[in-house]
Short mmCIF file of C-alpha atoms in Angstrom, two decimals:
data_model
loop_
_atom_site.label_atom_id
_atom_site.label_comp_id
_atom_site.label_asym_id
_atom_site.label_seq_id
_atom_site.Cartn_x
_atom_site.Cartn_y
_atom_site.Cartn_z
CA MET A 24 10.02 0.17 -2.98
CA CYS A 25 7.43 -0.45 -5.72
CA GLY A 26 4.17 1.29 -6.62
CA ILE A 27 0.96 -0.46 -7.08
CA VAL A 28 -2.48 0.73 -8.27
CA GLY A 29 -5.87 -1.03 -8.79
CA LEU A 30 -9.22 0.19 -10.07
CA PHE A 31 -12.30 -1.68 -9.87
CA LEU A 32 -15.37 -0.10 -11.60
CA LYS A 33 -18.78 -0.42 -10.14
CA ASP A 34 -20.41 2.09 -12.52
CA THR A 35 -20.36 0.44 -16.07
CA SER A 36 -20.57 3.75 -17.75
CA LEU A 37 -16.99 4.49 -16.64
CA GLU A 38 -15.80 1.29 -18.47
CA PRO A 39 -14.49 3.24 -21.51
CA GLU A 40 -12.41 5.43 -19.13
CA LEU A 41 -10.80 2.55 -17.31
CA GLY A 42 -7.39 2.68 -19.10
CA ARG A 43 -7.20 6.50 -18.89
CA LEU A 44 -7.87 6.52 -15.15
CA THR A 45 -5.50 3.58 -14.59
CA ALA A 46 -2.79 5.42 -16.48
CA LEU A 47 -3.39 8.59 -14.38
CA MET A 48 -2.77 6.46 -11.39
CA LEU A 49 0.19 4.64 -12.75
CA HIS A 50 1.79 7.96 -13.51
CA GLU A 51 1.74 9.14 -9.79
CA MET A 52 3.60 5.91 -8.77
CA VAL A 53 6.45 6.42 -11.21
CA GLY A 54 8.68 7.70 -8.49
CA ARG A 55 8.24 4.56 -6.55
CA GLY A 56 9.25 2.14 -9.24
CA PRO A 57 11.01 3.79 -12.17
CA ASP A 58 12.73 0.61 -13.61
CA SER A 59 9.87 -1.21 -15.19
CA ALA A 60 6.09 -1.42 -15.18
CA GLY A 61 3.16 -3.41 -16.28
CA PHE A 62 -0.62 -3.64 -16.23
CA ALA A 63 -3.45 -6.06 -16.50
CA VAL A 64 -6.75 -5.09 -17.90
CA TYR A 65 -9.88 -7.00 -17.44
CA ASP A 66 -12.89 -6.72 -19.87
CA ALA A 67 -16.03 -8.67 -20.33
CA PRO A 68 -15.15 -12.30 -20.64
CA LEU A 69 -15.09 -13.81 -24.10
CA GLU A 70 -16.41 -17.23 -24.91
CA THR A 71 -12.83 -18.27 -26.01
CA ALA A 72 -9.39 -18.18 -24.33
CA LYS A 73 -6.95 -15.33 -24.85
CA ILE A 74 -3.31 -15.94 -24.06
CA THR A 75 -0.90 -12.97 -23.69
CA CYS A 76 2.68 -13.67 -24.63
CA LEU A 77 6.03 -11.95 -24.38
CA SER A 78 8.74 -12.50 -26.71
CA LYS A 79 11.91 -12.22 -24.79
CA THR A 80 14.07 -11.64 -27.75
CA GLY A 81 11.59 -9.80 -29.81
CA GLU A 82 12.24 -12.02 -32.67
CA THR A 83 9.68 -14.74 -32.00
CA ASP A 84 8.08 -16.39 -35.00
CA TRP A 85 4.41 -15.82 -33.93
CA ARG A 86 3.13 -17.46 -37.25
CA ALA A 87 5.04 -20.65 -36.36
CA LEU A 88 3.95 -20.72 -32.93
CA GLU A 89 0.28 -20.16 -34.04
CA ALA A 90 0.48 -22.93 -36.47
CA ASP A 91 2.05 -25.41 -33.77
CA LEU A 92 -0.71 -24.46 -31.39
CA GLU A 93 -3.47 -25.01 -33.88
CA ARG A 94 -2.12 -28.54 -34.45
CA HIS A 95 -1.53 -29.24 -30.74
CA LEU A 96 -5.11 -27.81 -29.71
CA ASN A 97 -6.86 -29.04 -32.67
CA ALA A 98 -8.45 -25.49 -32.77
CA GLY A 99 -8.04 -22.28 -34.61
CA VAL A 100 -5.71 -19.64 -33.20
CA GLU A 101 -5.71 -15.99 -34.04
CA THR A 102 -2.71 -13.84 -33.26
CA ALA A 103 -2.55 -10.13 -32.69
CA ILE A 104 0.90 -8.69 -32.33
CA PHE A 105 1.65 -5.54 -30.16
CA GLU A 106 5.54 -4.85 -30.38
CA ASP A 107 7.09 -7.66 -28.31
CA HIS A 108 3.71 -8.88 -27.09
CA ALA A 109 1.10 -11.00 -28.83
CA ILE A 110 -2.47 -11.97 -27.89
CA LEU A 111 -3.60 -15.34 -29.13
CA ARG A 112 -7.31 -16.21 -29.21
CA THR A 113 -8.34 -19.74 -29.42
CA ALA A 114 -11.43 -21.86 -28.84
CA GLY A 115 -9.07 -24.50 -27.71
CA ASN A 116 -7.95 -25.10 -24.16
CA GLY A 117 -6.04 -21.98 -22.76
CA ALA A 118 -4.28 -23.87 -19.90
CA GLU A 119 -3.03 -26.42 -22.33
CA ALA A 120 -1.93 -23.77 -24.73
CA ARG A 121 0.21 -22.11 -21.97
CA LYS A 122 1.72 -25.40 -21.08
CA ARG A 123 2.66 -26.06 -24.63
CA ILE A 124 4.25 -22.66 -25.23
CA ILE A 125 6.23 -22.84 -22.04
CA GLU A 126 7.41 -26.40 -22.76
CA THR A 127 8.32 -25.83 -26.43
CA VAL A 128 9.00 -22.09 -27.10
CA PRO A 129 11.84 -20.98 -24.69
CA ASP A 130 11.79 -17.59 -26.29
CA VAL A 131 8.34 -16.81 -25.00
CA THR A 132 7.02 -15.97 -21.62
CA VAL A 133 3.30 -16.65 -21.15
CA LEU A 134 2.18 -13.61 -19.30
CA SER A 135 -1.58 -14.46 -18.84
CA VAL A 136 -4.19 -16.86 -19.84
CA GLY A 137 -7.94 -16.31 -19.45
CA ARG A 138 -11.11 -15.13 -21.06
CA ALA A 139 -11.13 -11.63 -19.61
CA ILE A 140 -7.47 -10.71 -18.87
CA GLU A 141 -4.94 -8.88 -20.99
CA LEU A 142 -1.49 -8.23 -19.60
CA PHE A 143 1.37 -5.97 -20.79
CA LYS A 144 4.77 -5.17 -19.28
CA GLY A 145 7.97 -3.57 -20.18
CA VAL A 146 11.27 -2.23 -18.89
CA GLY A 147 11.92 1.40 -18.39
CA ASP A 148 9.89 4.50 -17.76
CA PRO A 149 6.36 3.32 -16.46
CA ASP A 150 4.55 6.09 -18.47
CA ALA A 151 6.49 5.00 -21.62
CA VAL A 152 5.38 1.41 -20.99
CA ALA A 153 1.72 2.48 -20.65
CA ASN A 154 1.89 4.48 -23.74
CA ARG A 155 3.52 1.67 -25.81
CA PHE A 156 0.72 -0.66 -25.05
CA GLY A 157 -2.06 2.00 -25.40
CA LEU A 158 -3.25 1.68 -21.78
CA GLU A 159 -5.10 5.04 -21.82
CA LYS A 160 -7.38 3.83 -24.81
CA ARG A 161 -8.21 0.50 -23.08
CA ALA A 162 -11.67 -0.10 -21.79
CA GLY A 163 -12.66 -2.69 -19.28
CA THR A 164 -14.03 -3.37 -15.95
CA HIS A 165 -10.96 -3.47 -13.71
CA ALA A 166 -7.25 -3.05 -13.86
CA ILE A 167 -4.18 -3.42 -11.80
CA ALA A 168 -0.76 -1.94 -12.56
CA HIS A 169 2.69 -1.74 -11.12
CA THR A 170 5.78 0.28 -11.15
CA ARG A 171 8.89 -1.66 -10.14
CA MET A 172 12.04 -0.99 -8.09
CA ALA A 173 13.61 -4.35 -8.23
CA THR A 174 14.99 -6.08 -5.15
CA GLU A 175 14.81 -9.73 -5.40
CA SER A 176 15.43 -10.49 -9.15
CA ALA A 177 16.74 -8.89 -12.33
CA VAL A 178 15.19 -5.88 -14.16
CA VAL A 179 14.05 -7.76 -17.16
CA THR A 180 10.57 -7.56 -18.79
CA ALA A 181 9.50 -10.89 -17.75
CA GLY A 182 10.30 -9.97 -14.13
CA SER A 183 7.83 -6.92 -14.21
CA HIS A 184 4.59 -7.19 -12.64
CA PRO A 185 1.63 -8.12 -12.69
CA PHE A 186 2.25 -11.97 -12.46
CA SER A 187 -0.33 -14.43 -13.62
CA THR A 188 -0.15 -18.16 -13.38
CA GLY A 189 -3.84 -19.10 -13.04
CA GLU A 190 -6.65 -18.51 -15.43
CA ASP A 191 -7.71 -14.73 -15.40
CA THR A 192 -5.89 -14.27 -12.01
CA CYS A 193 -2.92 -11.94 -11.45
CA LEU A 194 -1.36 -9.99 -8.73
CA VAL A 195 1.01 -7.06 -8.10
CA HIS A 196 3.32 -7.02 -5.16
CA ASN A 197 5.02 -4.44 -3.23
CA GLY A 198 7.43 -6.07 -0.88
CA SER A 199 9.67 -9.10 -0.81
CA LEU A 200 9.04 -12.73 0.07
CA SER A 201 11.68 -14.70 2.10
CA ASN A 202 10.38 -18.32 1.59
CA HIS A 203 9.60 -18.14 -2.20
CA ASN A 204 12.37 -20.64 -3.31
CA ARG A 205 10.99 -23.45 -0.99
CA LEU A 206 7.55 -22.52 -1.80
CA ARG A 207 8.31 -22.59 -5.55
CA GLU A 208 9.57 -26.17 -5.16
CA THR A 209 6.39 -27.15 -3.36
CA LEU A 210 4.10 -25.56 -5.78
CA GLU A 211 6.04 -27.25 -8.66
CA LYS A 212 5.28 -30.53 -7.05
CA HIS A 213 1.62 -29.53 -7.05
CA GLY A 214 1.86 -28.95 -10.82
CA GLU A 215 2.57 -25.22 -11.13
CA THR A 216 4.92 -23.98 -13.74
CA PHE A 217 6.94 -20.94 -13.13
CA GLN A 218 8.92 -18.84 -15.75
CA THR A 219 11.06 -16.54 -13.70
CA GLU A 220 13.04 -16.42 -10.50
CA ASN A 221 10.87 -13.70 -9.13
CA ASP A 222 9.42 -14.02 -5.61
CA SER A 223 6.07 -12.34 -6.59
CA GLU A 224 5.53 -14.98 -9.30
CA VAL A 225 5.49 -17.56 -6.53
CA ALA A 226 2.74 -15.72 -4.80
CA ALA A 227 0.69 -15.59 -8.05
CA GLY A 228 1.28 -19.39 -8.43
CA TYR A 229 0.35 -19.96 -4.73
CA LEU A 230 -3.13 -18.30 -5.29
CA ALA A 231 -3.71 -20.12 -8.50
CA TRP A 232 -2.85 -23.44 -6.80
CA ARG A 233 -5.26 -22.66 -4.00
CA MET A 234 -8.01 -21.69 -6.43
CA ARG A 235 -7.56 -24.72 -8.42
CA GLU A 236 -7.90 -26.70 -5.20
CA GLY A 237 -11.41 -25.06 -4.64
CA ASP A 238 -10.61 -22.05 -2.58
CA ASP A 239 -12.49 -18.81 -3.59
CA LEU A 240 -10.38 -15.71 -3.80
CA GLU A 241 -10.84 -14.73 -0.21
CA ALA A 242 -10.04 -18.22 1.16
CA ALA A 243 -6.95 -18.46 -1.04
CA ILE A 244 -5.69 -15.13 0.29
CA GLY A 245 -6.43 -16.39 3.84
CA HIS A 246 -4.17 -19.41 3.12
CA ALA A 247 -1.53 -17.20 1.58
CA LEU A 248 -1.36 -15.10 4.95
CA GLU A 249 -0.41 -18.45 6.69
CA ASP A 250 2.12 -19.73 4.11
CA LEU A 251 3.78 -16.65 2.60
CA ASP A 252 6.59 -15.39 4.71
CA GLY A 253 7.84 -11.78 4.03
CA PHE A 254 6.70 -8.30 3.34
CA PHE A 255 3.78 -7.83 0.97
CA THR A 256 0.93 -5.44 -0.09
CA PHE A 257 -0.93 -7.33 -2.79
CA ALA A 258 -3.56 -6.10 -5.34
CA ILE A 259 -5.14 -9.13 -6.94
CA GLY A 260 -7.45 -9.37 -9.93
CA THR A 261 -9.70 -12.18 -10.95
CA ARG A 262 -12.28 -12.40 -13.77
CA ASP A 263 -14.85 -10.71 -11.90
CA GLY A 264 -13.16 -9.91 -8.59
CA PHE A 265 -10.55 -7.54 -6.94
CA ALA A 266 -8.83 -7.83 -3.75
CA VAL A 267 -6.20 -6.18 -1.54
CA VAL A 268 -4.16 -7.77 1.35
CA ARG A 269 -1.21 -6.65 3.50
CA ASP A 270 1.10 -8.87 5.54
CA PRO A 271 0.68 -8.75 9.32
CA ILE A 272 3.58 -6.45 9.94
CA ALA A 273 2.16 -3.99 7.36
CA CYS A 274 5.45 -2.17 6.55
CA LYS A 275 4.45 -1.84 2.92
CA PRO A 276 1.90 1.15 2.40
CA ALA A 277 -1.64 0.85 0.99
CA VAL A 278 -4.66 2.98 0.83
CA ILE A 279 -8.19 2.13 -0.40
CA ALA A 280 -10.90 4.58 -1.55
CA GLU A 281 -14.41 3.66 -2.45
CA THR A 282 -17.28 5.51 -3.94
CA ASP A 283 -20.51 4.40 -5.47
CA ASP A 284 -18.81 4.26 -8.79
CA TRP A 285 -15.45 2.67 -8.15
CA VAL A 286 -13.10 1.02 -5.73
CA ALA A 287 -9.31 2.13 -5.99
CA MET A 288 -6.35 1.07 -4.17
CA SER A 289 -2.79 2.41 -4.31
CA SER A 290 0.62 2.44 -2.43
CA GLU A 291 -0.20 6.10 -1.85
CA PHE A 292 -3.13 8.48 -1.90
CA ARG A 293 -1.61 10.77 -4.56
CA ALA A 294 -2.39 8.03 -7.14
CA ILE A 295 -6.06 8.25 -6.11
CA ALA A 296 -6.26 11.93 -5.77
CA LYS A 297 -7.21 12.61 -9.52
CA LEU A 298 -10.13 10.06 -9.74
CA PRO A 299 -13.54 11.50 -10.44
CA GLY A 300 -15.64 11.98 -7.31
CA VAL A 301 -12.67 11.40 -4.95
CA ASP A 302 -13.94 14.16 -2.84
CA HIS A 303 -16.88 11.99 -1.76
CA ALA A 304 -14.86 8.85 -1.39
CA GLU A 305 -14.61 6.74 1.73
CA ILE A 306 -10.73 6.60 2.32
CA TRP A 307 -8.95 4.18 4.61
CA GLU A 308 -5.77 2.35 5.16
CA PRO A 309 -6.21 -1.43 4.87
CA GLN A 310 -5.56 -3.28 8.22
CA PRO A 311 -2.80 -5.66 8.55
CA ALA A 312 -3.60 -9.29 7.60
CA LYS A 313 -7.10 -8.44 6.51
CA VAL A 314 -8.60 -9.35 3.12
CA TYR A 315 -10.54 -6.77 1.32
CA ALA A 316 -12.49 -8.18 -1.57
CA TRP A 317 -14.94 -6.95 -4.16
CA GLU A 318 -16.82 -8.98 -6.69
CA ARG A 319 -18.90 -7.90 -9.84
CA ALA A 320 -22.41 -8.92 -9.73
CA ALA A 321 -22.83 -11.79 -12.31
CA MET B 10 -0.53 38.46 15.49
CA THR B 11 -2.07 37.18 12.36
CA ILE B 12 -2.27 39.82 9.79
CA SER B 13 -3.55 38.19 6.63
CA ASN B 14 -4.23 34.78 5.16
CA THR B 15 -2.20 33.93 2.14
CA THR B 16 -3.51 31.08 -0.06
CA PHE B 17 -1.21 28.60 -2.04
CA ASP B 18 -2.78 26.25 -4.63
CA LEU B 19 -0.69 23.14 -5.14
CA GLU B 20 -2.30 22.59 -8.58
CA ALA B 21 -0.83 26.09 -9.66
CA LEU B 22 2.33 26.24 -7.68
CA SER B 23 5.11 23.74 -7.01
CA LEU B 24 5.58 21.92 -3.82
CA ARG B 25 9.13 23.39 -3.36
CA GLY B 26 7.74 26.95 -4.15
CA ILE B 27 5.08 26.58 -1.37
CA ASN B 28 7.49 25.15 1.12
CA SER B 29 10.03 27.91 0.46
CA ALA B 30 7.52 30.54 0.85
CA LEU B 31 6.43 29.05 4.21
CA HIS B 32 10.05 28.80 5.29
CA ALA B 33 10.71 32.53 4.48
CA ALA B 34 7.63 33.78 6.51
CA GLU B 35 8.10 34.83 9.98
CA GLU B 36 4.48 34.98 10.88
CA GLY B 37 1.02 34.88 9.26
CA ALA B 38 -1.67 32.54 8.39
CA PHE B 39 -1.46 30.41 5.24
CA THR B 40 -3.88 28.00 3.47
CA VAL B 41 -2.82 25.32 1.11
CA LEU B 42 -5.38 24.07 -1.42
CA ASN B 43 -5.31 20.85 -3.46
CA PRO B 44 -2.58 19.02 -1.53
CA GLY B 45 -3.46 15.93 -3.63
CA GLY B 46 -1.45 13.56 -1.41
CA ALA B 47 1.82 15.42 -1.95
CA HIS B 48 4.84 14.42 0.29
CA ALA B 49 6.73 16.69 2.62
CA LEU B 50 4.16 19.49 2.61
CA ALA B 51 4.79 22.20 5.29
CA CYS B 52 7.93 20.30 6.38
CA GLY B 53 10.60 22.14 8.42
CA LEU B 54 8.57 25.11 9.48
CA ASN B 55 10.54 27.38 12.00
CA ALA B 56 8.29 30.23 12.83
CA PRO B 57 4.89 30.85 14.65
CA LEU B 58 2.79 30.36 11.52
CA GLU B 59 -0.79 29.20 11.21
CA VAL B 60 -1.01 26.78 8.18
CA THR B 61 -4.10 25.05 7.16
CA ILE B 62 -4.08 22.37 4.55
CA LYS B 63 -7.41 21.62 2.92
CA GLY B 64 -7.32 17.92 1.87
CA HIS B 65 -5.16 14.87 2.07
CA THR B 66 -1.39 14.83 2.31
CA GLY B 67 1.33 12.22 1.62
CA TYR B 68 4.41 11.39 3.71
CA TYR B 69 6.12 13.52 6.37
CA CYS B 70 3.47 16.32 6.45
CA ALA B 71 4.71 19.04 8.83
CA GLY B 72 7.78 16.98 9.74
CA MET B 73 10.43 18.62 11.90
CA ASN B 74 7.97 21.32 12.87
CA LYS B 75 8.99 24.16 15.13
CA HIS B 76 6.67 26.85 16.45
CA ALA B 77 4.17 26.57 13.74
CA ALA B 78 0.49 25.35 14.07
CA VAL B 79 -0.48 23.18 11.12
CA THR B 80 -3.98 21.83 10.70
CA ILE B 81 -4.64 19.24 8.08
CA GLU B 82 -8.18 19.06 6.95
CA GLY B 83 -7.83 15.67 5.77
CA ASN B 84 -5.80 12.39 6.13
CA VAL B 85 -2.10 12.22 6.46
CA GLY B 86 0.41 9.70 5.17
CA THR B 87 3.36 8.02 6.66
CA GLY B 88 5.32 9.93 9.20
CA CYS B 89 3.32 13.04 9.73
CA GLY B 90 5.04 15.31 12.24
CA GLU B 91 8.26 13.14 12.15
CA ASN B 92 10.83 14.73 14.58
CA ILE B 93 8.47 17.52 15.54
CA MET B 94 10.30 19.76 17.86
CA SER B 95 7.57 22.26 19.10
CA GLY B 96 4.27 23.75 17.93
CA THR B 97 1.08 21.82 17.18
CA ILE B 98 -0.16 19.61 14.26
CA ARG B 99 -3.92 18.84 14.22
CA VAL B 100 -5.11 16.17 11.72
CA LYS B 101 -8.85 16.18 11.16
CA GLY B 102 -8.86 12.85 9.37
CA ASP B 103 -6.85 9.66 9.97
CA ALA B 104 -2.95 9.40 10.11
CA SER B 105 -1.01 6.58 8.63
CA GLN B 106 1.83 4.75 10.17
CA SER B 107 4.70 6.24 12.06
CA LEU B 108 2.82 9.28 13.30
CA GLY B 109 5.10 11.74 15.11
CA ALA B 110 8.15 9.37 14.89
CA THR B 111 11.07 10.59 16.99
CA GLY B 112 9.13 13.70 17.92
CA HIS B 113 11.02 15.69 20.59
CA GLY B 114 8.36 18.20 21.59
CA GLY B 115 5.00 19.93 20.71
CA LEU B 116 1.74 18.42 20.30
CA ILE B 117 0.02 16.27 17.67
CA VAL B 118 -3.65 15.74 17.75
CA VAL B 119 -5.38 13.22 15.32
CA GLU B 120 -9.18 13.44 15.31
CA GLY B 121 -9.51 10.13 13.52
CA SER B 122 -7.39 7.11 13.96
CA ALA B 123 -3.69 6.56 13.47
CA SER B 124 -2.17 3.28 12.08
CA ALA B 125 0.93 1.14 13.12
CA ARG B 126 3.78 2.48 14.87
CA ALA B 127 2.19 5.73 16.12
CA GLY B 128 4.81 7.51 18.26
CA ILE B 129 7.54 5.16 17.39
CA SER B 130 10.73 6.41 19.28
CA MET B 131 9.07 9.45 20.52
CA LYS B 132 11.49 11.63 22.45
CA GLY B 133 9.19 14.04 24.26
CA VAL B 134 6.12 14.95 21.90
CA ASP B 135 2.69 14.60 23.22
CA ILE B 136 0.40 12.78 20.82
CA VAL B 137 -3.28 12.60 21.35
CA VAL B 138 -5.50 10.29 19.05
CA LYS B 139 -9.14 10.37 19.26
CA GLY B 140 -9.67 7.12 17.53
CA ASP B 141 -7.59 4.02 17.61
CA VAL B 142 -3.89 3.31 17.08
CA GLY B 143 -2.32 0.41 15.18
CA HIS B 144 0.19 -2.26 16.27
CA MET B 145 3.70 -1.47 17.74
CA SER B 146 2.58 2.07 18.73
CA ALA B 147 5.11 3.88 20.98
CA PHE B 148 7.74 1.26 20.05
CA MET B 149 11.02 2.25 21.90
CA ALA B 150 9.24 5.44 23.14
CA GLN B 151 11.65 7.40 25.18
CA ALA B 152 9.88 10.40 26.51
CA GLY B 153 6.50 12.26 25.99
CA ARG B 154 2.94 11.12 26.18
CA LEU B 155 0.78 9.04 23.83
CA VAL B 156 -2.87 9.38 24.57
CA VAL B 157 -5.49 7.15 22.84
CA LEU B 158 -9.15 7.50 23.34
CA GLY B 159 -10.04 4.49 21.32
CA ASP B 160 -8.18 1.10 21.17
CA ALA B 161 -4.54 0.33 20.82
CA GLY B 162 -3.35 -2.65 18.55
CA ALA B 163 -0.88 -5.31 19.43
CA ASP B 164 2.43 -4.82 21.21
CA LEU B 165 1.73 -1.40 22.67
CA GLY B 166 4.82 0.19 24.00
CA ASP B 167 7.23 -2.55 23.06
CA SER B 168 10.66 -1.91 24.45
CA ILE B 169 9.61 1.42 25.98
CA TYR B 170 11.93 3.60 27.86
CA GLU B 171 10.31 6.52 29.82
CA ALA B 172 7.22 7.71 27.80
CA GLU B 173 3.78 7.57 29.36
CA LEU B 174 0.95 5.96 27.49
CA PHE B 175 -2.77 6.49 28.31
CA VAL B 176 -5.54 4.32 26.60
CA ARG B 177 -9.14 4.56 27.18
CA GLY B 178 -10.30 1.65 25.07
CA LYS B 179 -8.92 -1.92 24.80
CA VAL B 180 -5.26 -2.74 24.41
CA ALA B 181 -4.84 -5.72 22.18
CA SER B 182 -1.53 -6.57 23.98
CA LEU B 183 1.42 -4.82 25.69
CA GLY B 184 4.73 -5.19 24.08
CA ALA B 185 7.95 -6.23 25.84
CA ASP B 186 8.71 -4.38 29.11
CA CYS B 187 5.53 -2.38 28.96
CA GLU B 188 3.29 -2.62 31.99
CA GLU B 189 0.07 -1.00 33.45
CA LYS B 190 0.91 1.75 36.04
CA PRO B 191 -1.38 3.27 38.68
CA LEU B 192 -3.32 6.38 37.62
CA GLY B 193 -2.89 8.69 40.68
CA ASP B 194 -4.41 12.17 41.14
CA ALA B 195 -1.31 13.87 39.85
CA ASP B 196 -1.52 11.71 36.67
CA LYS B 197 -5.15 12.42 36.16
CA ALA B 198 -4.69 16.14 36.62
CA ALA B 199 -1.70 16.17 34.01
CA LEU B 200 -3.67 14.05 31.60
CA GLY B 201 -6.64 16.37 31.95
CA ALA B 202 -4.58 19.37 31.20
CA LEU B 203 -3.21 17.66 28.08
CA LEU B 204 -6.76 16.68 26.98
CA GLU B 205 -7.89 20.27 27.45
CA GLN B 206 -4.87 21.64 25.46
CA ALA B 207 -5.80 19.08 22.58
CA GLY B 208 -9.38 20.45 22.65
CA ILE B 209 -10.80 17.07 23.54
CA ASP B 210 -13.61 16.60 26.17
CA ALA B 211 -12.91 13.21 27.96
CA ASP B 212 -12.65 12.15 31.78
CA PRO B 213 -8.97 11.38 32.64
CA ALA B 214 -10.27 8.83 35.18
CA ALA B 215 -11.51 6.54 32.37
CA PHE B 216 -7.92 5.95 31.10
CA LYS B 217 -5.45 3.28 31.91
CA ARG B 218 -1.86 4.35 32.16
CA TYR B 219 1.03 2.32 30.86
CA GLY B 220 4.89 2.69 31.12
CA SER B 221 8.03 0.98 31.23
CA ALA B 222 8.69 -1.98 33.61
CA ARG B 223 12.41 -0.91 33.34
CA LYS B 224 13.73 -4.39 33.04
CA LEU B 225 15.02 -4.23 29.53
CA TYR B 226 17.23 -1.18 29.21
CA ASN B 227 19.17 -0.58 32.35
CA PHE B 228 21.15 -2.40 34.86
CA ASN B 229 19.58 -4.05 37.75
CA ILE B 230 21.86 -2.94 40.62
CA ASP B 231 20.84 -5.99 42.67
CA HIS B 232 22.44 -8.13 40.05
CA MET B 233 25.57 -6.12 39.70
CA ASP B 234 27.67 -9.07 40.56
CA SER B 235 26.50 -10.94 37.57
CA TYR B 236 27.36 -8.43 34.99
#
């Protein structure tokens, strides 16, 4: 079991409330996944790249990493540290920065790269994880979050969701994939780099690969329905989009609610029950193997 | 019989407190406010109560019901009416998966649609769904009736034993050992009575009837020598 939530705002005046509402939703899913948690918040895209990193030991020398990246990218890097996480901002190439960190700093997991996304995760009580990284105070356009009950790999911070491998793309997963080892090998041949043994990271890598090949989000998910074997409900975030999909057997629960102001999804309705205006929401259970996607107007 | 109406607000009272009060009651009408998707609400009732829940509920709402009439003015989550023994459950909205799973008796009416595995392993309950049902509905159904006014998803009645299935709309596909059966006058009369009991106005002649081909689950006496 795991709990997943996603909130995609249509009404821009709610953007300062994004973190608070997401934290409310996450709280209701603690019982479904008490061992670890994480969240990704998207805000208006910057001109420059931001890279969210996790220090596995908590003892990473961020200044040394910053200096190395500046030399490697030939661009300035600014680092903001949040406990065992750091967000690096640079006018240099974000994907190149990710590659450099993964190759040269074994102590660091790169959680996300993009212009809009920031991603935090931790082990332990999901509410405490949300508090530690100030979810409640975060503003933004959309967010996805996860409470984990581990089945396929260890309870470590890097194994918590969301997973992001492609630029500004991340996913949370309830379920388990059965062909992730073989698929990981295939994707590595296509140039994807993975940082954990987690099955859900492979799903994130798969989507990143498809989108690099030219698929839009819906097409990438359509391919995923053919190539991923196992159980899944996914909530997926992109720079300006949000999507939900369930496998054809649809054992893993999901509910979507939509008003004029927001789209929300969760494993269970109770996570949606406290959102403003929920009494007027259209509420439905997503059909098996059907892609539901929303995009922000440019 | 109904004397007064007691109201419980789930924002003010605990779930366990409300369920305990319902278990202690021998009769009466009760209204539950602000269910907020809570699980196991009005579960295990064992008296002829009238319970109205104003809003959406979580998993196993009115599970194991005996004698009570429970109305949900909203949607229900997974396993509503699981193992119902008797009484009635009426869902004004939609039902999630595994509606009425293993139900032994009583009646469940869903005014919206029900998703996958509605009536899974049903053992005598009657389930009437005004909208559609999802895939694998009536999987391993053993007894009772599933009536669907809309469409049924893939693999309806897979591995069915002796339950009766009636569908007015399209059936995406029948599961293993489920086949269409003739709809005789006696069947129409019985279905008409069930629809009336469910408070639904529909012509029984517009339905198709499905049941077990009986090839999967028992010995074929003609092949006795080969066993």
